[in-house]
Amino acid sequence: MFPSATSRAPATSSDTTVVVVEPAGLEECSAPLAAQLAQTLPDLRLRTCSGYRRAVKAWRREADAGLILALVDERSLGDLRGLCHAVRRVMHDHVVRIIVWRVGDLSLSDLELITEHGVDAVIEDGPELARRLSAQLSSQLRTWRSFRTGQSQREAQGELLASLARFSRLELDVSECIEQFTRCVGSLTGALLANAIMVDQDGGSRRSHAVHLGPGVDPETGRRLLEIDPAPDSTAVRTAVTDGRTQVCLDADDPRHHACSELVGTDVGASLAFAVRSFGRTVCVVECFLPGSGLAGISVDLVQLVERASEQLGVMVERRDAEHELKRQYDRLHTTLNELATTREALYHSEKLASIGQLAAGIAHEINNPVAYVLSNFGPLDEYVACMSRMLGLHGRFVAALDQRDAGACDHARSSLEALGREVDLDFVLEDVRSLVTESRQGLLRVKEIVTNLNEFSRRDDVEQAPADINQGLESTLKLLAPKLKSGITVERDLAELPLVRCNLGLLNQVFLNVLQNACMAMEGRGRIRIATRAEGEDVVVAIRDDGPGMPESVRQRIFEPFFTTKPVGEGTGLGLSLCHGIVSRHGGRIEVDTSPGEGTEFRIVVPVSGARKAA
């Protein structure tokens, strides 16, 4: 009987389990060969089973069971058929080789055993059985290992492609994808250890990123590998970082080989370094440490496959970095646009407050005049009220004396009334009181009108657009400018009947005010301003022309630039016309300027009747 695997020393990574089936009556046939097989195939682990059912269970429990050696005689042919059927039925994801050892004469030929039962090899009793059995087992083991390697490589290739696909679908981040990529490359190459070395922007300092552990390598080894400083990296790694090409290292004295050999307890025969490049530089190097056989299991096709996958990963990393950079730039641009919008609103309100400040003195004077004569009217009114109070008092005493039939009191009251009547001209007082009340009412109405115009001008600018009368807006703006227009500026109006314009009238009033103020300043307080309105198709046009000195072409081209001004320092911000241009543009309109030196300036403000167009 073959010895049990439990009686042997712990297996190495190259060991393979052979399940030996010894049906009843054949237990002693294999005993003489056990010692010879142990010497010729020391890597084998033999597990003996006394029946075919137990053999199937043992094979399914052993992860590395690659061979089934079945001893068969005429009586056990039926059981062999059941064994082969059971193994083939469940081997869709396994690789197994079945070897039949013919004991005695069988009714089936070798060909029938192979074709009908699906066995892979047949060995007959005879001379040099041990040698032939050892050679057949070695041959089948090589075939099994080749199949297992191919299967592992196909699985690793599928996992490699799947990880790249998941990375392209944004299901994995860069670190997760590189970790899976490293493990797949380690599986493909059959490496004992594999790790990814991340390369910094300067190509200098590096750090280990992920670990692949080959079969039989203790997981603690992976943690220890990460703790190894990759500073004494091999020439292959440095060359891969610099050139971006796959590098092979066969130097047995390489410090990285020594470090990994000490970790896994097995000699490292060679190492491969695959470079992953992005934006023309190496961002990662996948380093694979191969066992003592070196490059024996590495084909040119395999290296080319890994290189193509590395190139594809580099393109994806490049695209991901570009997407992240684009998103960062978008976020910065979005933040900048928000800041610009906030700054624009602040500048607009600042300019509006500046305009109101410039008008404040004139408006205060306009309000002060009616308020002053209303207050001055209170003096005479107080005197008139006092006189009327005295007269009403005397009249009350006279009426009381009449009721009491007191002739003396009546005469005295009458004389007092007559004296007061001579002292106060009652008709004049009544007429003057009516005049004072009328003047005071007119003055207060004037104050109310000024306040109403100012309130209309400074009303909220963020309200929604609504139908409004442009002519009315011009009139209210002119009333606010009345103090500046009294010094010698004549205003001529040619206001046509206009349709209601869907707009924000408060904002347009700001435009009219800025243009009219600039005209007043250009004419230095004397001249003529002509204001004309008309409807042109779907637009309303407001033309404001002054008799000022006009502007040269160099100035006209820059009047709408923010902070550009021709006024002395401290007298202008250079934002008025820039904000006017922005307001009209927000309404879907435009501002046109017609000017020449010495011929005045005309501003044409064109606003669509239907409001801001969606295209704008």
Coordinates of C-alpha atoms in Angstrom, one line a residue:
M1 CA 0.0 0.0 0.0
F2 CA 1.2 3.5 -0.7
P3 CA 2.1 5.6 2.3
S4 CA -0.3 8.3 3.5
A5 CA 0.5 11.9 2.9
T6 CA 0.2 12.6 6.6
S7 CA 3.4 10.6 7.2
R8 CA 5.5 13.0 5.2
A9 CA 7.1 16.3 5.9
P10 CA 5.2 19.6 5.1
A11 CA 4.9 20.1 1.3
T12 CA 6.6 22.8 -0.6
S13 CA 4.8 25.1 -3.1
S14 CA 5.7 22.6 -6.0
D15 CA 4.0 19.6 -4.4
T16 CA 1.1 17.9 -6.0
T17 CA -1.3 15.4 -4.5
V18 CA -1.9 12.1 -6.3
V19 CA -5.0 10.3 -5.2
V20 CA -4.3 6.5 -5.4
V21 CA -7.4 4.2 -5.7
E22 CA -6.9 0.7 -4.5
P23 CA -10.1 -1.4 -4.8
A24 CA -10.7 -4.3 -2.6
G25 CA -8.3 -7.1 -3.3
L26 CA -5.6 -4.9 -4.9
E27 CA -4.2 -3.2 -1.8
E28 CA -0.9 -5.1 -1.9
C29 CA -0.2 -4.6 -5.6
S30 CA 1.4 -1.2 -5.1
A31 CA 3.4 -1.8 -2.0
P32 CA 6.8 -2.6 -3.7
L33 CA 6.6 0.6 -5.8
A34 CA 6.0 3.1 -3.0
A35 CA 9.7 3.5 -2.0
Q36 CA 10.8 3.9 -5.6
L37 CA 8.2 6.6 -6.4
A38 CA 9.2 8.5 -3.2
Q39 CA 12.8 8.6 -4.4
T40 CA 12.1 9.5 -8.1
L41 CA 9.2 11.9 -7.4
P42 CA 9.9 13.5 -4.0
D43 CA 7.5 16.4 -4.6
L44 CA 4.5 14.0 -4.8
R45 CA 2.0 13.7 -2.0
L46 CA 0.2 10.3 -2.2
R47 CA -3.3 9.9 -0.7
T48 CA -4.5 6.3 -0.8
C49 CA -8.2 5.5 -0.9
S50 CA -9.7 2.0 -0.7
G51 CA -12.7 2.7 -3.0
Y52 CA -13.7 4.8 -5.9
R53 CA -16.4 6.8 -4.0
R54 CA -13.8 7.8 -1.3
A55 CA -11.4 8.7 -4.1
V56 CA -13.9 11.2 -5.6
K57 CA -14.5 12.8 -2.2
A58 CA -10.7 12.9 -1.5
W59 CA -10.1 14.5 -4.9
R60 CA -12.7 17.1 -4.4
R61 CA -11.3 18.0 -0.9
E62 CA -7.7 18.3 -2.2
A63 CA -7.2 21.7 -3.8
D64 CA -4.0 20.6 -5.6
A65 CA -5.1 17.0 -6.5
G66 CA -4.0 16.8 -10.1
L67 CA -3.7 13.1 -10.7
I68 CA -5.8 10.0 -9.9
L69 CA -4.0 6.7 -10.1
A70 CA -6.6 3.9 -10.3
L71 CA -5.6 0.3 -9.9
V72 CA -8.1 -1.7 -12.1
D73 CA -8.8 -5.4 -12.6
E74 CA -11.7 -7.1 -14.4
R75 CA -13.9 -7.0 -11.3
S76 CA -13.5 -3.2 -10.8
L77 CA -14.2 -2.1 -14.4
G78 CA -17.7 -1.0 -13.4
D79 CA -16.4 1.1 -10.5
L80 CA -13.9 2.7 -12.8
R81 CA -16.7 3.8 -15.1
G82 CA -18.5 5.4 -12.2
L83 CA -15.3 7.1 -11.1
C84 CA -14.5 8.6 -14.5
H85 CA -18.1 9.8 -14.9
A86 CA -18.2 11.4 -11.5
V87 CA -14.8 13.2 -12.0
R88 CA -15.7 14.4 -15.6
R89 CA -19.1 15.6 -14.4
V90 CA -17.7 18.0 -11.8
M91 CA -14.4 19.0 -13.6
H92 CA -15.8 22.0 -15.4
D93 CA -13.7 24.3 -13.3
H94 CA -10.9 21.8 -12.4
V95 CA -8.1 20.1 -14.3
V96 CA -7.4 16.4 -13.4
R97 CA -5.5 13.6 -15.1
I98 CA -6.7 9.9 -14.7
I99 CA -4.1 7.1 -15.0
V100 CA -5.3 3.5 -15.1
W101 CA -2.9 0.8 -13.8
R102 CA -4.0 -2.5 -15.4
V103 CA -3.7 -5.4 -12.9
G104 CA -4.2 -8.7 -14.7
D105 CA -6.1 -9.3 -17.9
L106 CA -9.0 -6.9 -18.8
S107 CA -11.7 -7.4 -21.4
L108 CA -11.2 -3.8 -22.5
S109 CA -8.3 -2.6 -24.5
D110 CA -6.2 0.5 -23.8
L111 CA -8.0 2.3 -26.6
E112 CA -11.4 1.4 -25.2
L113 CA -10.4 2.6 -21.8
I114 CA -9.2 5.9 -23.2
T115 CA -12.1 6.6 -25.6
E116 CA -15.0 5.1 -23.6
H117 CA -14.0 5.9 -20.0
G118 CA -12.1 9.1 -20.7
V119 CA -8.9 8.1 -19.0
D120 CA -5.7 9.9 -19.9
A121 CA -3.1 7.1 -19.8
V122 CA -2.9 3.3 -19.2
I123 CA 0.0 1.4 -17.6
E124 CA 0.2 -2.4 -17.7
D125 CA 2.0 -4.7 -15.3
G126 CA 5.3 -5.9 -16.5
P127 CA 9.1 -5.4 -16.3
E128 CA 10.4 -2.1 -15.0
L129 CA 6.9 -1.1 -13.8
A130 CA 8.3 1.4 -11.3
R131 CA 10.3 3.2 -14.0
R132 CA 7.4 3.3 -16.5
L133 CA 4.9 4.4 -13.8
S134 CA 7.3 7.2 -12.6
A135 CA 7.8 8.4 -16.2
Q136 CA 4.1 8.4 -16.8
L137 CA 3.3 10.2 -13.6
S138 CA 6.0 12.8 -14.4
S139 CA 4.6 13.3 -17.9
Q140 CA 1.0 13.6 -16.7
L141 CA 2.1 16.0 -13.9
R142 CA 3.8 18.3 -16.4
T143 CA 0.6 18.2 -18.5
W144 CA -1.5 18.9 -15.5
R145 CA 0.7 21.8 -14.3
S146 CA 0.7 23.2 -17.9
F147 CA -3.1 23.1 -17.9
R148 CA -3.3 24.7 -14.4
T149 CA -0.9 27.4 -15.4
G150 CA -2.9 28.1 -18.5
Q151 CA -6.1 28.1 -16.6
S152 CA -4.6 30.5 -13.9
Q153 CA -3.3 32.8 -16.6
R154 CA -6.7 32.9 -18.4
E155 CA -8.4 33.7 -15.1
A156 CA -5.8 36.4 -14.4
Q157 CA -6.3 37.8 -17.9
G158 CA -10.1 37.9 -17.3
E159 CA -9.6 39.6 -14.0
L160 CA -7.1 42.0 -15.5
L161 CA -9.6 43.0 -18.3
A162 CA -12.4 43.2 -15.8
S163 CA -10.5 45.5 -13.5
L164 CA -9.6 47.8 -16.4
A165 CA -13.3 47.8 -17.5
R166 CA -14.4 48.6 -14.0
F167 CA -11.8 51.4 -13.8
S168 CA -13.0 52.8 -17.1
R169 CA -16.6 52.8 -15.8
L170 CA -15.4 54.8 -12.7
E171 CA -16.2 51.9 -10.4
L172 CA -12.7 51.8 -9.1
D173 CA -10.3 54.6 -8.0
V174 CA -6.7 54.7 -9.2
S175 CA -5.3 53.0 -6.1
E176 CA -7.8 50.1 -6.2
C177 CA -7.3 49.6 -9.9
I178 CA -3.5 49.5 -9.5
E179 CA -3.8 47.0 -6.6
Q180 CA -6.0 44.7 -8.7
F181 CA -3.7 45.2 -11.7
T182 CA -0.7 44.2 -9.6
R183 CA -2.3 41.0 -8.4
C184 CA -3.4 40.0 -11.9
V185 CA 0.1 40.6 -13.3
G186 CA 1.5 38.6 -10.4
S187 CA -0.8 35.7 -11.2
L188 CA -0.1 35.9 -14.9
T189 CA 3.6 35.7 -14.4
G190 CA 3.5 33.1 -11.6
A191 CA 5.4 35.5 -9.3
L192 CA 6.3 34.7 -5.7
L193 CA 5.8 38.3 -4.8
A194 CA 4.6 41.4 -6.8
N195 CA 4.2 44.9 -5.7
A196 CA 3.5 48.3 -7.3
I197 CA 5.9 51.1 -6.7
M198 CA 4.2 54.5 -7.0
V199 CA 6.5 57.1 -8.5
D200 CA 6.3 60.7 -7.5
Q201 CA 6.2 63.7 -9.8
D202 CA 9.9 64.2 -9.5
G203 CA 10.6 60.6 -10.3
G204 CA 12.5 60.2 -7.1
S205 CA 10.9 59.0 -3.8
R206 CA 8.7 56.0 -4.2
R207 CA 6.5 53.9 -2.0
S208 CA 5.0 50.4 -2.2
H209 CA 1.4 50.4 -3.0
A210 CA 0.0 46.8 -3.3
V211 CA 1.2 43.2 -2.9
H212 CA 0.6 39.9 -4.7
L213 CA 1.5 36.7 -2.9
G214 CA 2.1 33.6 -4.8
P215 CA 0.8 30.2 -3.7
G216 CA 2.4 28.9 -0.5
V217 CA 3.6 32.4 0.6
D218 CA 2.6 33.4 4.1
P219 CA 0.3 36.5 4.1
E220 CA 2.5 38.0 6.8
T221 CA 5.2 38.2 4.2
G222 CA 3.2 40.7 2.2
R223 CA 3.0 43.0 5.2
R224 CA 6.7 42.7 5.7
L225 CA 7.3 43.5 2.0
L226 CA 5.4 46.7 2.4
E227 CA 7.7 47.7 5.2
I228 CA 10.8 47.3 3.1
D229 CA 12.1 50.6 1.9
P230 CA 12.3 50.5 -1.9
A231 CA 15.2 52.9 -1.8
P232 CA 17.8 50.3 -2.8
D233 CA 15.7 49.5 -5.8
S234 CA 17.2 47.5 -8.6
T235 CA 18.6 48.8 -11.8
A236 CA 15.6 47.3 -13.6
V237 CA 13.2 49.5 -11.6
R238 CA 15.3 52.7 -12.1
T239 CA 15.5 52.0 -15.8
A240 CA 11.7 51.3 -16.0
V241 CA 11.0 54.6 -14.3
T242 CA 13.4 56.5 -16.7
D243 CA 12.7 54.7 -20.0
G244 CA 9.1 53.5 -19.4
R245 CA 9.9 50.1 -20.9
T246 CA 9.7 46.6 -19.4
Q247 CA 12.9 45.6 -17.7
V248 CA 14.3 42.1 -16.8
C249 CA 16.7 41.5 -14.0
L250 CA 18.6 38.2 -13.8
D251 CA 21.3 39.4 -11.4
A252 CA 21.4 37.0 -8.4
D253 CA 23.2 39.7 -6.3
D254 CA 20.4 42.3 -6.8
P255 CA 19.5 43.7 -3.3
R256 CA 15.8 43.4 -4.0
H257 CA 16.2 39.7 -4.9
H258 CA 18.0 39.1 -1.6
A259 CA 15.3 40.9 0.4
C260 CA 12.5 38.9 -1.2
S261 CA 14.4 35.6 -1.0
E262 CA 14.7 36.1 2.8
L263 CA 11.0 36.9 3.1
V264 CA 9.7 33.9 1.2
G265 CA 12.5 31.4 2.1
T266 CA 12.9 30.5 -1.6
D267 CA 15.5 31.7 -4.1
V268 CA 14.3 34.4 -6.5
G269 CA 15.6 33.6 -10.0
A270 CA 14.6 36.8 -11.8
S271 CA 12.4 39.8 -11.7
L272 CA 10.3 41.8 -14.2
A273 CA 9.5 45.5 -14.0
F274 CA 6.5 46.7 -16.0
A275 CA 6.1 50.5 -16.3
V276 CA 2.7 52.3 -16.3
R277 CA 3.0 55.7 -17.9
S278 CA 0.7 58.7 -17.9
F279 CA 1.3 62.1 -19.5
G280 CA 4.7 61.0 -20.7
R281 CA 6.0 60.0 -17.3
T282 CA 6.1 56.8 -15.3
V283 CA 3.5 56.8 -12.5
C284 CA 3.9 53.2 -11.4
V285 CA 6.2 50.2 -11.7
V286 CA 4.8 46.7 -11.1
E287 CA 7.7 44.6 -9.9
C288 CA 7.3 40.8 -10.1
F289 CA 9.8 38.4 -8.4
L290 CA 9.9 35.0 -10.1
P291 CA 10.9 31.7 -8.5
G292 CA 14.2 30.0 -9.1
S293 CA 13.2 28.8 -12.5
G294 CA 13.4 32.4 -13.6
L295 CA 11.9 33.2 -17.0
A296 CA 11.1 29.6 -17.9
G297 CA 7.4 30.1 -17.6
I298 CA 7.3 33.6 -19.2
S299 CA 6.5 33.8 -22.9
V300 CA 6.9 36.8 -25.3
D301 CA 3.1 36.8 -25.8
L302 CA 2.6 37.1 -22.0
V303 CA 5.0 40.0 -21.7
Q304 CA 3.3 41.8 -24.6
L305 CA -0.1 41.2 -23.0
V306 CA 1.0 42.8 -19.8
E307 CA 2.6 45.7 -21.7
R308 CA -0.6 46.3 -23.6
A309 CA -2.6 46.2 -20.4
S310 CA -0.1 48.6 -18.8
E311 CA -0.4 51.0 -21.7
Q312 CA -4.2 50.8 -21.4
L313 CA -4.0 51.4 -17.7
G314 CA -1.8 54.4 -18.3
V315 CA -4.2 55.9 -20.8
M316 CA -7.1 55.4 -18.3
V317 CA -5.1 57.0 -15.5
E318 CA -4.2 59.8 -17.8
R319 CA -7.9 60.2 -18.7
R320 CA -8.9 60.0 -15.0
D321 CA -6.3 62.6 -14.1
A322 CA -7.5 64.8 -16.9
E323 CA -11.1 64.5 -15.8
H324 CA -10.2 65.3 -12.2
E325 CA -8.2 68.3 -13.4
L326 CA -11.0 69.4 -15.6
K327 CA -13.4 69.1 -12.7
R328 CA -11.1 71.1 -10.5
Q329 CA -10.8 73.8 -13.1
Y330 CA -14.6 73.8 -13.5
D331 CA -15.0 74.2 -9.8
R332 CA -12.5 77.1 -9.7
L333 CA -14.2 78.7 -12.7
H334 CA -17.6 78.3 -11.1
T335 CA -16.3 79.8 -7.9
T336 CA -14.7 82.7 -9.9
L337 CA -18.0 83.3 -11.8
N338 CA -19.9 83.5 -8.6
E339 CA -17.4 85.9 -7.2
L340 CA -17.5 88.0 -10.4
A341 CA -21.3 88.0 -10.2
T342 CA -21.2 89.1 -6.6
T343 CA -18.6 91.7 -7.4
R344 CA -20.6 93.0 -10.4
E345 CA -23.7 93.4 -8.2
A346 CA -21.6 95.2 -5.5
L347 CA -20.1 97.5 -8.1
Y348 CA -23.5 98.2 -9.6
H349 CA -24.9 99.1 -6.2
S350 CA -21.8 101.1 -5.4
E351 CA -22.2 103.1 -8.7
K352 CA -25.9 103.6 -8.0
L353 CA -25.2 104.9 -4.5
A354 CA -22.6 107.2 -6.0
S355 CA -25.2 108.5 -8.4
I356 CA -27.6 109.0 -5.6
G357 CA -24.9 110.7 -3.6
Q358 CA -24.2 113.1 -6.5
L359 CA -27.9 113.9 -6.6
A360 CA -28.3 114.2 -2.9
A361 CA -27.3 117.9 -2.7
G362 CA -29.7 119.0 -5.5
I363 CA -32.5 116.8 -4.1
A364 CA -31.9 118.2 -0.6
H365 CA -32.2 121.7 -2.1
E366 CA -35.3 120.8 -4.0
I367 CA -36.9 119.4 -0.8
N368 CA -35.6 122.3 1.3
N369 CA -37.3 125.0 -0.7
P370 CA -40.9 123.9 -0.3
V371 CA -40.3 122.7 3.2
A372 CA -38.7 126.2 4.0
Y373 CA -41.7 128.2 2.9
V374 CA -44.1 125.7 4.5
L375 CA -42.3 126.3 7.8
S376 CA -42.3 130.0 7.2
N377 CA -46.1 130.0 6.7
F378 CA -46.5 128.6 10.2
G379 CA -45.5 132.0 11.8
P380 CA -48.4 134.0 10.2
L381 CA -50.7 131.1 10.7
D382 CA -49.9 131.1 14.5
E383 CA -50.7 134.8 14.7
Y384 CA -53.9 134.4 12.7
V385 CA -55.0 131.5 14.9
A386 CA -54.3 133.6 18.1
C387 CA -56.4 136.5 16.8
M388 CA -59.2 134.2 15.9
S389 CA -59.0 132.7 19.3
R390 CA -59.4 136.1 20.9
M391 CA -62.2 137.0 18.7
L392 CA -64.0 133.8 19.4
G393 CA -63.5 134.4 23.1
L394 CA -65.1 137.9 22.9
H395 CA -67.9 136.6 20.8
G396 CA -68.6 134.0 23.5
R397 CA -68.8 136.6 26.2
F398 CA -71.1 138.8 24.0
V399 CA -73.4 135.8 23.4
A400 CA -73.5 135.0 27.2
A401 CA -74.3 138.7 28.0
L402 CA -77.2 138.6 25.5
D403 CA -78.5 135.4 27.1
Q404 CA -78.4 137.0 30.6
R405 CA -80.0 140.3 29.3
D406 CA -77.1 142.2 30.8
A407 CA -77.0 145.4 28.8
G408 CA -73.7 146.6 30.3
A409 CA -71.9 143.4 29.5
C410 CA -73.3 143.4 26.0
D411 CA -72.1 146.9 25.3
H412 CA -68.6 146.1 26.7
A413 CA -68.3 142.9 24.6
R414 CA -69.5 144.7 21.5
S415 CA -67.0 147.5 22.0
S416 CA -64.2 144.9 22.5
L417 CA -65.2 143.1 19.3
E418 CA -65.3 146.3 17.3
A419 CA -61.9 147.3 18.6
L420 CA -60.4 143.9 17.8
G421 CA -62.0 144.1 14.3
R422 CA -60.3 147.5 13.7
E423 CA -57.0 146.1 15.0
V424 CA -57.2 142.9 12.7
D425 CA -58.3 143.1 9.1
L426 CA -60.5 140.0 9.2
D427 CA -61.0 139.8 5.5
F428 CA -57.3 140.0 4.9
V429 CA -56.6 137.3 7.5
L430 CA -59.1 134.9 5.9
E431 CA -57.8 135.4 2.5
D432 CA -54.2 135.1 3.7
V433 CA -55.0 131.9 5.6
R434 CA -56.4 130.4 2.4
S435 CA -53.3 131.4 0.5
L436 CA -50.9 130.0 3.1
V437 CA -52.8 126.7 3.2
T438 CA -52.7 126.4 -0.6
E439 CA -49.0 127.3 -0.8
S440 CA -48.2 124.8 2.0
R441 CA -50.1 122.0 0.2
Q442 CA -48.3 122.7 -3.0
G443 CA -44.9 122.6 -1.3
L444 CA -45.7 119.3 0.5
L445 CA -47.0 117.9 -2.8
R446 CA -43.7 118.9 -4.4
V447 CA -41.8 117.1 -1.6
K448 CA -44.0 114.0 -2.1
E449 CA -43.3 114.1 -5.8
I450 CA -39.6 114.2 -5.2
V451 CA -39.7 111.4 -2.7
T452 CA -41.9 109.3 -5.1
N453 CA -39.4 109.8 -8.0
L454 CA -36.5 109.0 -5.7
N455 CA -38.2 105.9 -4.4
E456 CA -39.1 104.8 -8.0
F457 CA -35.5 105.3 -9.0
S458 CA -34.0 103.4 -6.1
R459 CA -36.5 100.6 -5.9
R460 CA -35.2 97.0 -5.8
D461 CA -33.3 95.8 -8.8
D462 CA -33.8 92.1 -8.4
V463 CA -37.6 92.1 -9.0
E464 CA -38.9 90.3 -12.0
Q465 CA -39.4 92.2 -15.2
A466 CA -42.8 93.7 -15.7
P467 CA -44.5 95.9 -18.4
A468 CA -43.5 99.5 -17.9
D469 CA -43.7 102.9 -19.6
I470 CA -40.3 104.0 -20.8
N471 CA -41.4 107.6 -21.1
Q472 CA -42.5 107.7 -17.5
G473 CA -39.2 106.4 -16.4
L474 CA -37.5 109.2 -18.4
E475 CA -39.7 111.8 -16.8
S476 CA -39.0 110.6 -13.3
T477 CA -35.3 110.6 -14.0
L478 CA -35.4 114.2 -15.3
K479 CA -37.3 115.3 -12.2
L480 CA -34.4 113.9 -10.1
L481 CA -31.9 115.8 -12.3
A482 CA -33.9 119.0 -12.1
P483 CA -31.4 120.8 -9.8
K484 CA -28.6 120.2 -12.3
L485 CA -30.6 121.2 -15.3
K486 CA -31.6 124.6 -13.8
S487 CA -28.1 126.1 -14.2
G488 CA -28.4 126.6 -17.9
I489 CA -29.1 123.3 -19.6
T490 CA -32.2 123.1 -21.8
V491 CA -34.0 119.8 -22.2
E492 CA -36.0 119.1 -25.4
R493 CA -38.4 116.2 -25.3
D494 CA -39.7 114.3 -28.4
L495 CA -41.4 111.4 -26.7
A496 CA -43.5 109.3 -29.0
E497 CA -46.3 107.0 -27.9
L498 CA -44.6 103.8 -27.0
P499 CA -45.9 100.3 -26.2
L500 CA -45.3 99.0 -22.7
V501 CA -41.8 97.4 -22.5
R502 CA -41.3 94.3 -20.4
C503 CA -38.3 95.4 -18.3
N504 CA -36.9 96.3 -14.9
L505 CA -37.7 100.0 -15.0
G506 CA -35.5 100.8 -12.0
L507 CA -32.4 99.4 -13.8
L508 CA -33.2 101.3 -17.0
N509 CA -33.7 104.5 -15.0
Q510 CA -30.2 104.0 -13.7
V511 CA -29.0 103.9 -17.4
F512 CA -30.9 107.1 -18.3
L513 CA -29.5 108.8 -15.2
N514 CA -25.9 107.9 -15.9
V515 CA -26.1 109.0 -19.6
L516 CA -27.9 112.3 -18.7
Q517 CA -25.3 113.0 -15.9
N518 CA -22.4 112.4 -18.3
A519 CA -24.1 114.8 -20.8
C520 CA -24.4 117.5 -18.1
M521 CA -20.8 117.1 -17.1
A522 CA -19.6 117.1 -20.7
M523 CA -21.4 120.4 -21.3
E524 CA -20.1 121.9 -18.1
G525 CA -23.6 123.1 -17.0
R526 CA -24.6 124.9 -20.3
G527 CA -26.1 123.5 -23.4
R528 CA -29.0 121.5 -24.8
I529 CA -30.0 117.9 -24.4
R530 CA -32.5 116.4 -26.8
I531 CA -34.3 113.3 -25.7
A532 CA -36.3 111.3 -28.3
T533 CA -38.1 108.0 -28.1
R534 CA -39.7 105.9 -30.8
A535 CA -40.7 102.4 -31.6
E536 CA -38.8 100.5 -34.3
G537 CA -40.3 97.1 -35.0
E538 CA -40.0 95.0 -31.9
D539 CA -37.7 97.4 -30.2
V540 CA -38.0 100.7 -28.3
V541 CA -35.3 103.3 -29.0
V542 CA -34.3 106.1 -26.6
A543 CA -31.9 108.6 -28.1
I544 CA -30.1 111.1 -25.8
R545 CA -28.0 113.8 -27.6
D546 CA -26.0 116.6 -26.0
D547 CA -24.1 119.6 -27.4
G548 CA -20.9 118.7 -25.6
P549 CA -17.4 118.5 -27.1
G550 CA -17.8 114.9 -28.3
M551 CA -15.2 112.1 -28.0
P552 CA -12.3 111.0 -30.1
E553 CA -12.3 107.5 -31.5
S554 CA -9.7 106.3 -29.0
V555 CA -11.9 107.2 -26.2
R556 CA -15.2 106.0 -27.8
Q557 CA -13.8 102.5 -28.2
R558 CA -13.1 102.3 -24.4
I559 CA -16.0 104.0 -22.8
F560 CA -17.7 100.7 -21.8
E561 CA -14.5 99.2 -20.3
P562 CA -14.7 98.9 -16.5
F563 CA -12.8 101.5 -14.6
F564 CA -12.0 103.6 -17.7
T565 CA -12.7 107.3 -17.2
T566 CA -11.6 110.6 -18.6
K567 CA -12.5 112.5 -15.3
P568 CA -9.8 113.6 -12.9
V569 CA -8.8 111.3 -10.1
G570 CA -11.5 111.2 -7.4
E571 CA -14.3 112.4 -9.6
G572 CA -15.3 109.2 -11.3
T573 CA -15.1 105.5 -10.9
G574 CA -15.2 104.5 -14.5
L575 CA -18.1 102.1 -13.9
G576 CA -21.1 104.1 -15.0
L577 CA -21.2 103.3 -18.7
S578 CA -19.8 99.8 -18.1
L579 CA -22.8 99.0 -15.8
C580 CA -25.2 100.6 -18.2
H581 CA -23.9 98.3 -20.9
G582 CA -24.4 95.3 -18.6
I583 CA -27.9 96.4 -17.7
V584 CA -29.0 96.9 -21.3
S585 CA -27.4 93.6 -22.3
R586 CA -29.3 91.8 -19.5
H587 CA -32.5 93.2 -21.0
G588 CA -31.5 91.8 -24.4
G589 CA -30.8 95.2 -25.9
R590 CA -27.8 97.3 -26.9
I591 CA -26.2 100.7 -26.6
E592 CA -25.0 102.6 -29.7
V593 CA -22.8 105.6 -29.6
D594 CA -22.5 108.3 -32.3
T595 CA -19.9 110.9 -31.5
S596 CA -17.2 113.1 -33.1
P597 CA -14.9 115.8 -31.6
G598 CA -16.7 119.1 -31.5
E599 CA -20.1 117.7 -32.7
G600 CA -21.6 116.4 -29.5
T601 CA -22.5 112.8 -28.5
E602 CA -25.6 110.7 -29.0
F603 CA -26.4 107.5 -27.1
R604 CA -29.0 105.2 -28.5
I605 CA -30.5 102.8 -26.0
V606 CA -32.3 99.9 -27.8
V607 CA -34.5 97.6 -25.7
P608 CA -36.8 94.8 -27.0
V609 CA -40.5 95.3 -26.2
S610 CA -40.8 91.6 -25.1
G611 CA -38.0 91.8 -22.6
A612 CA -34.7 89.8 -22.5
R613 CA -34.6 87.2 -25.2
K614 CA -33.8 83.7 -24.1
A615 CA -31.0 83.5 -26.5
A616 CA -29.4 86.4 -24.8

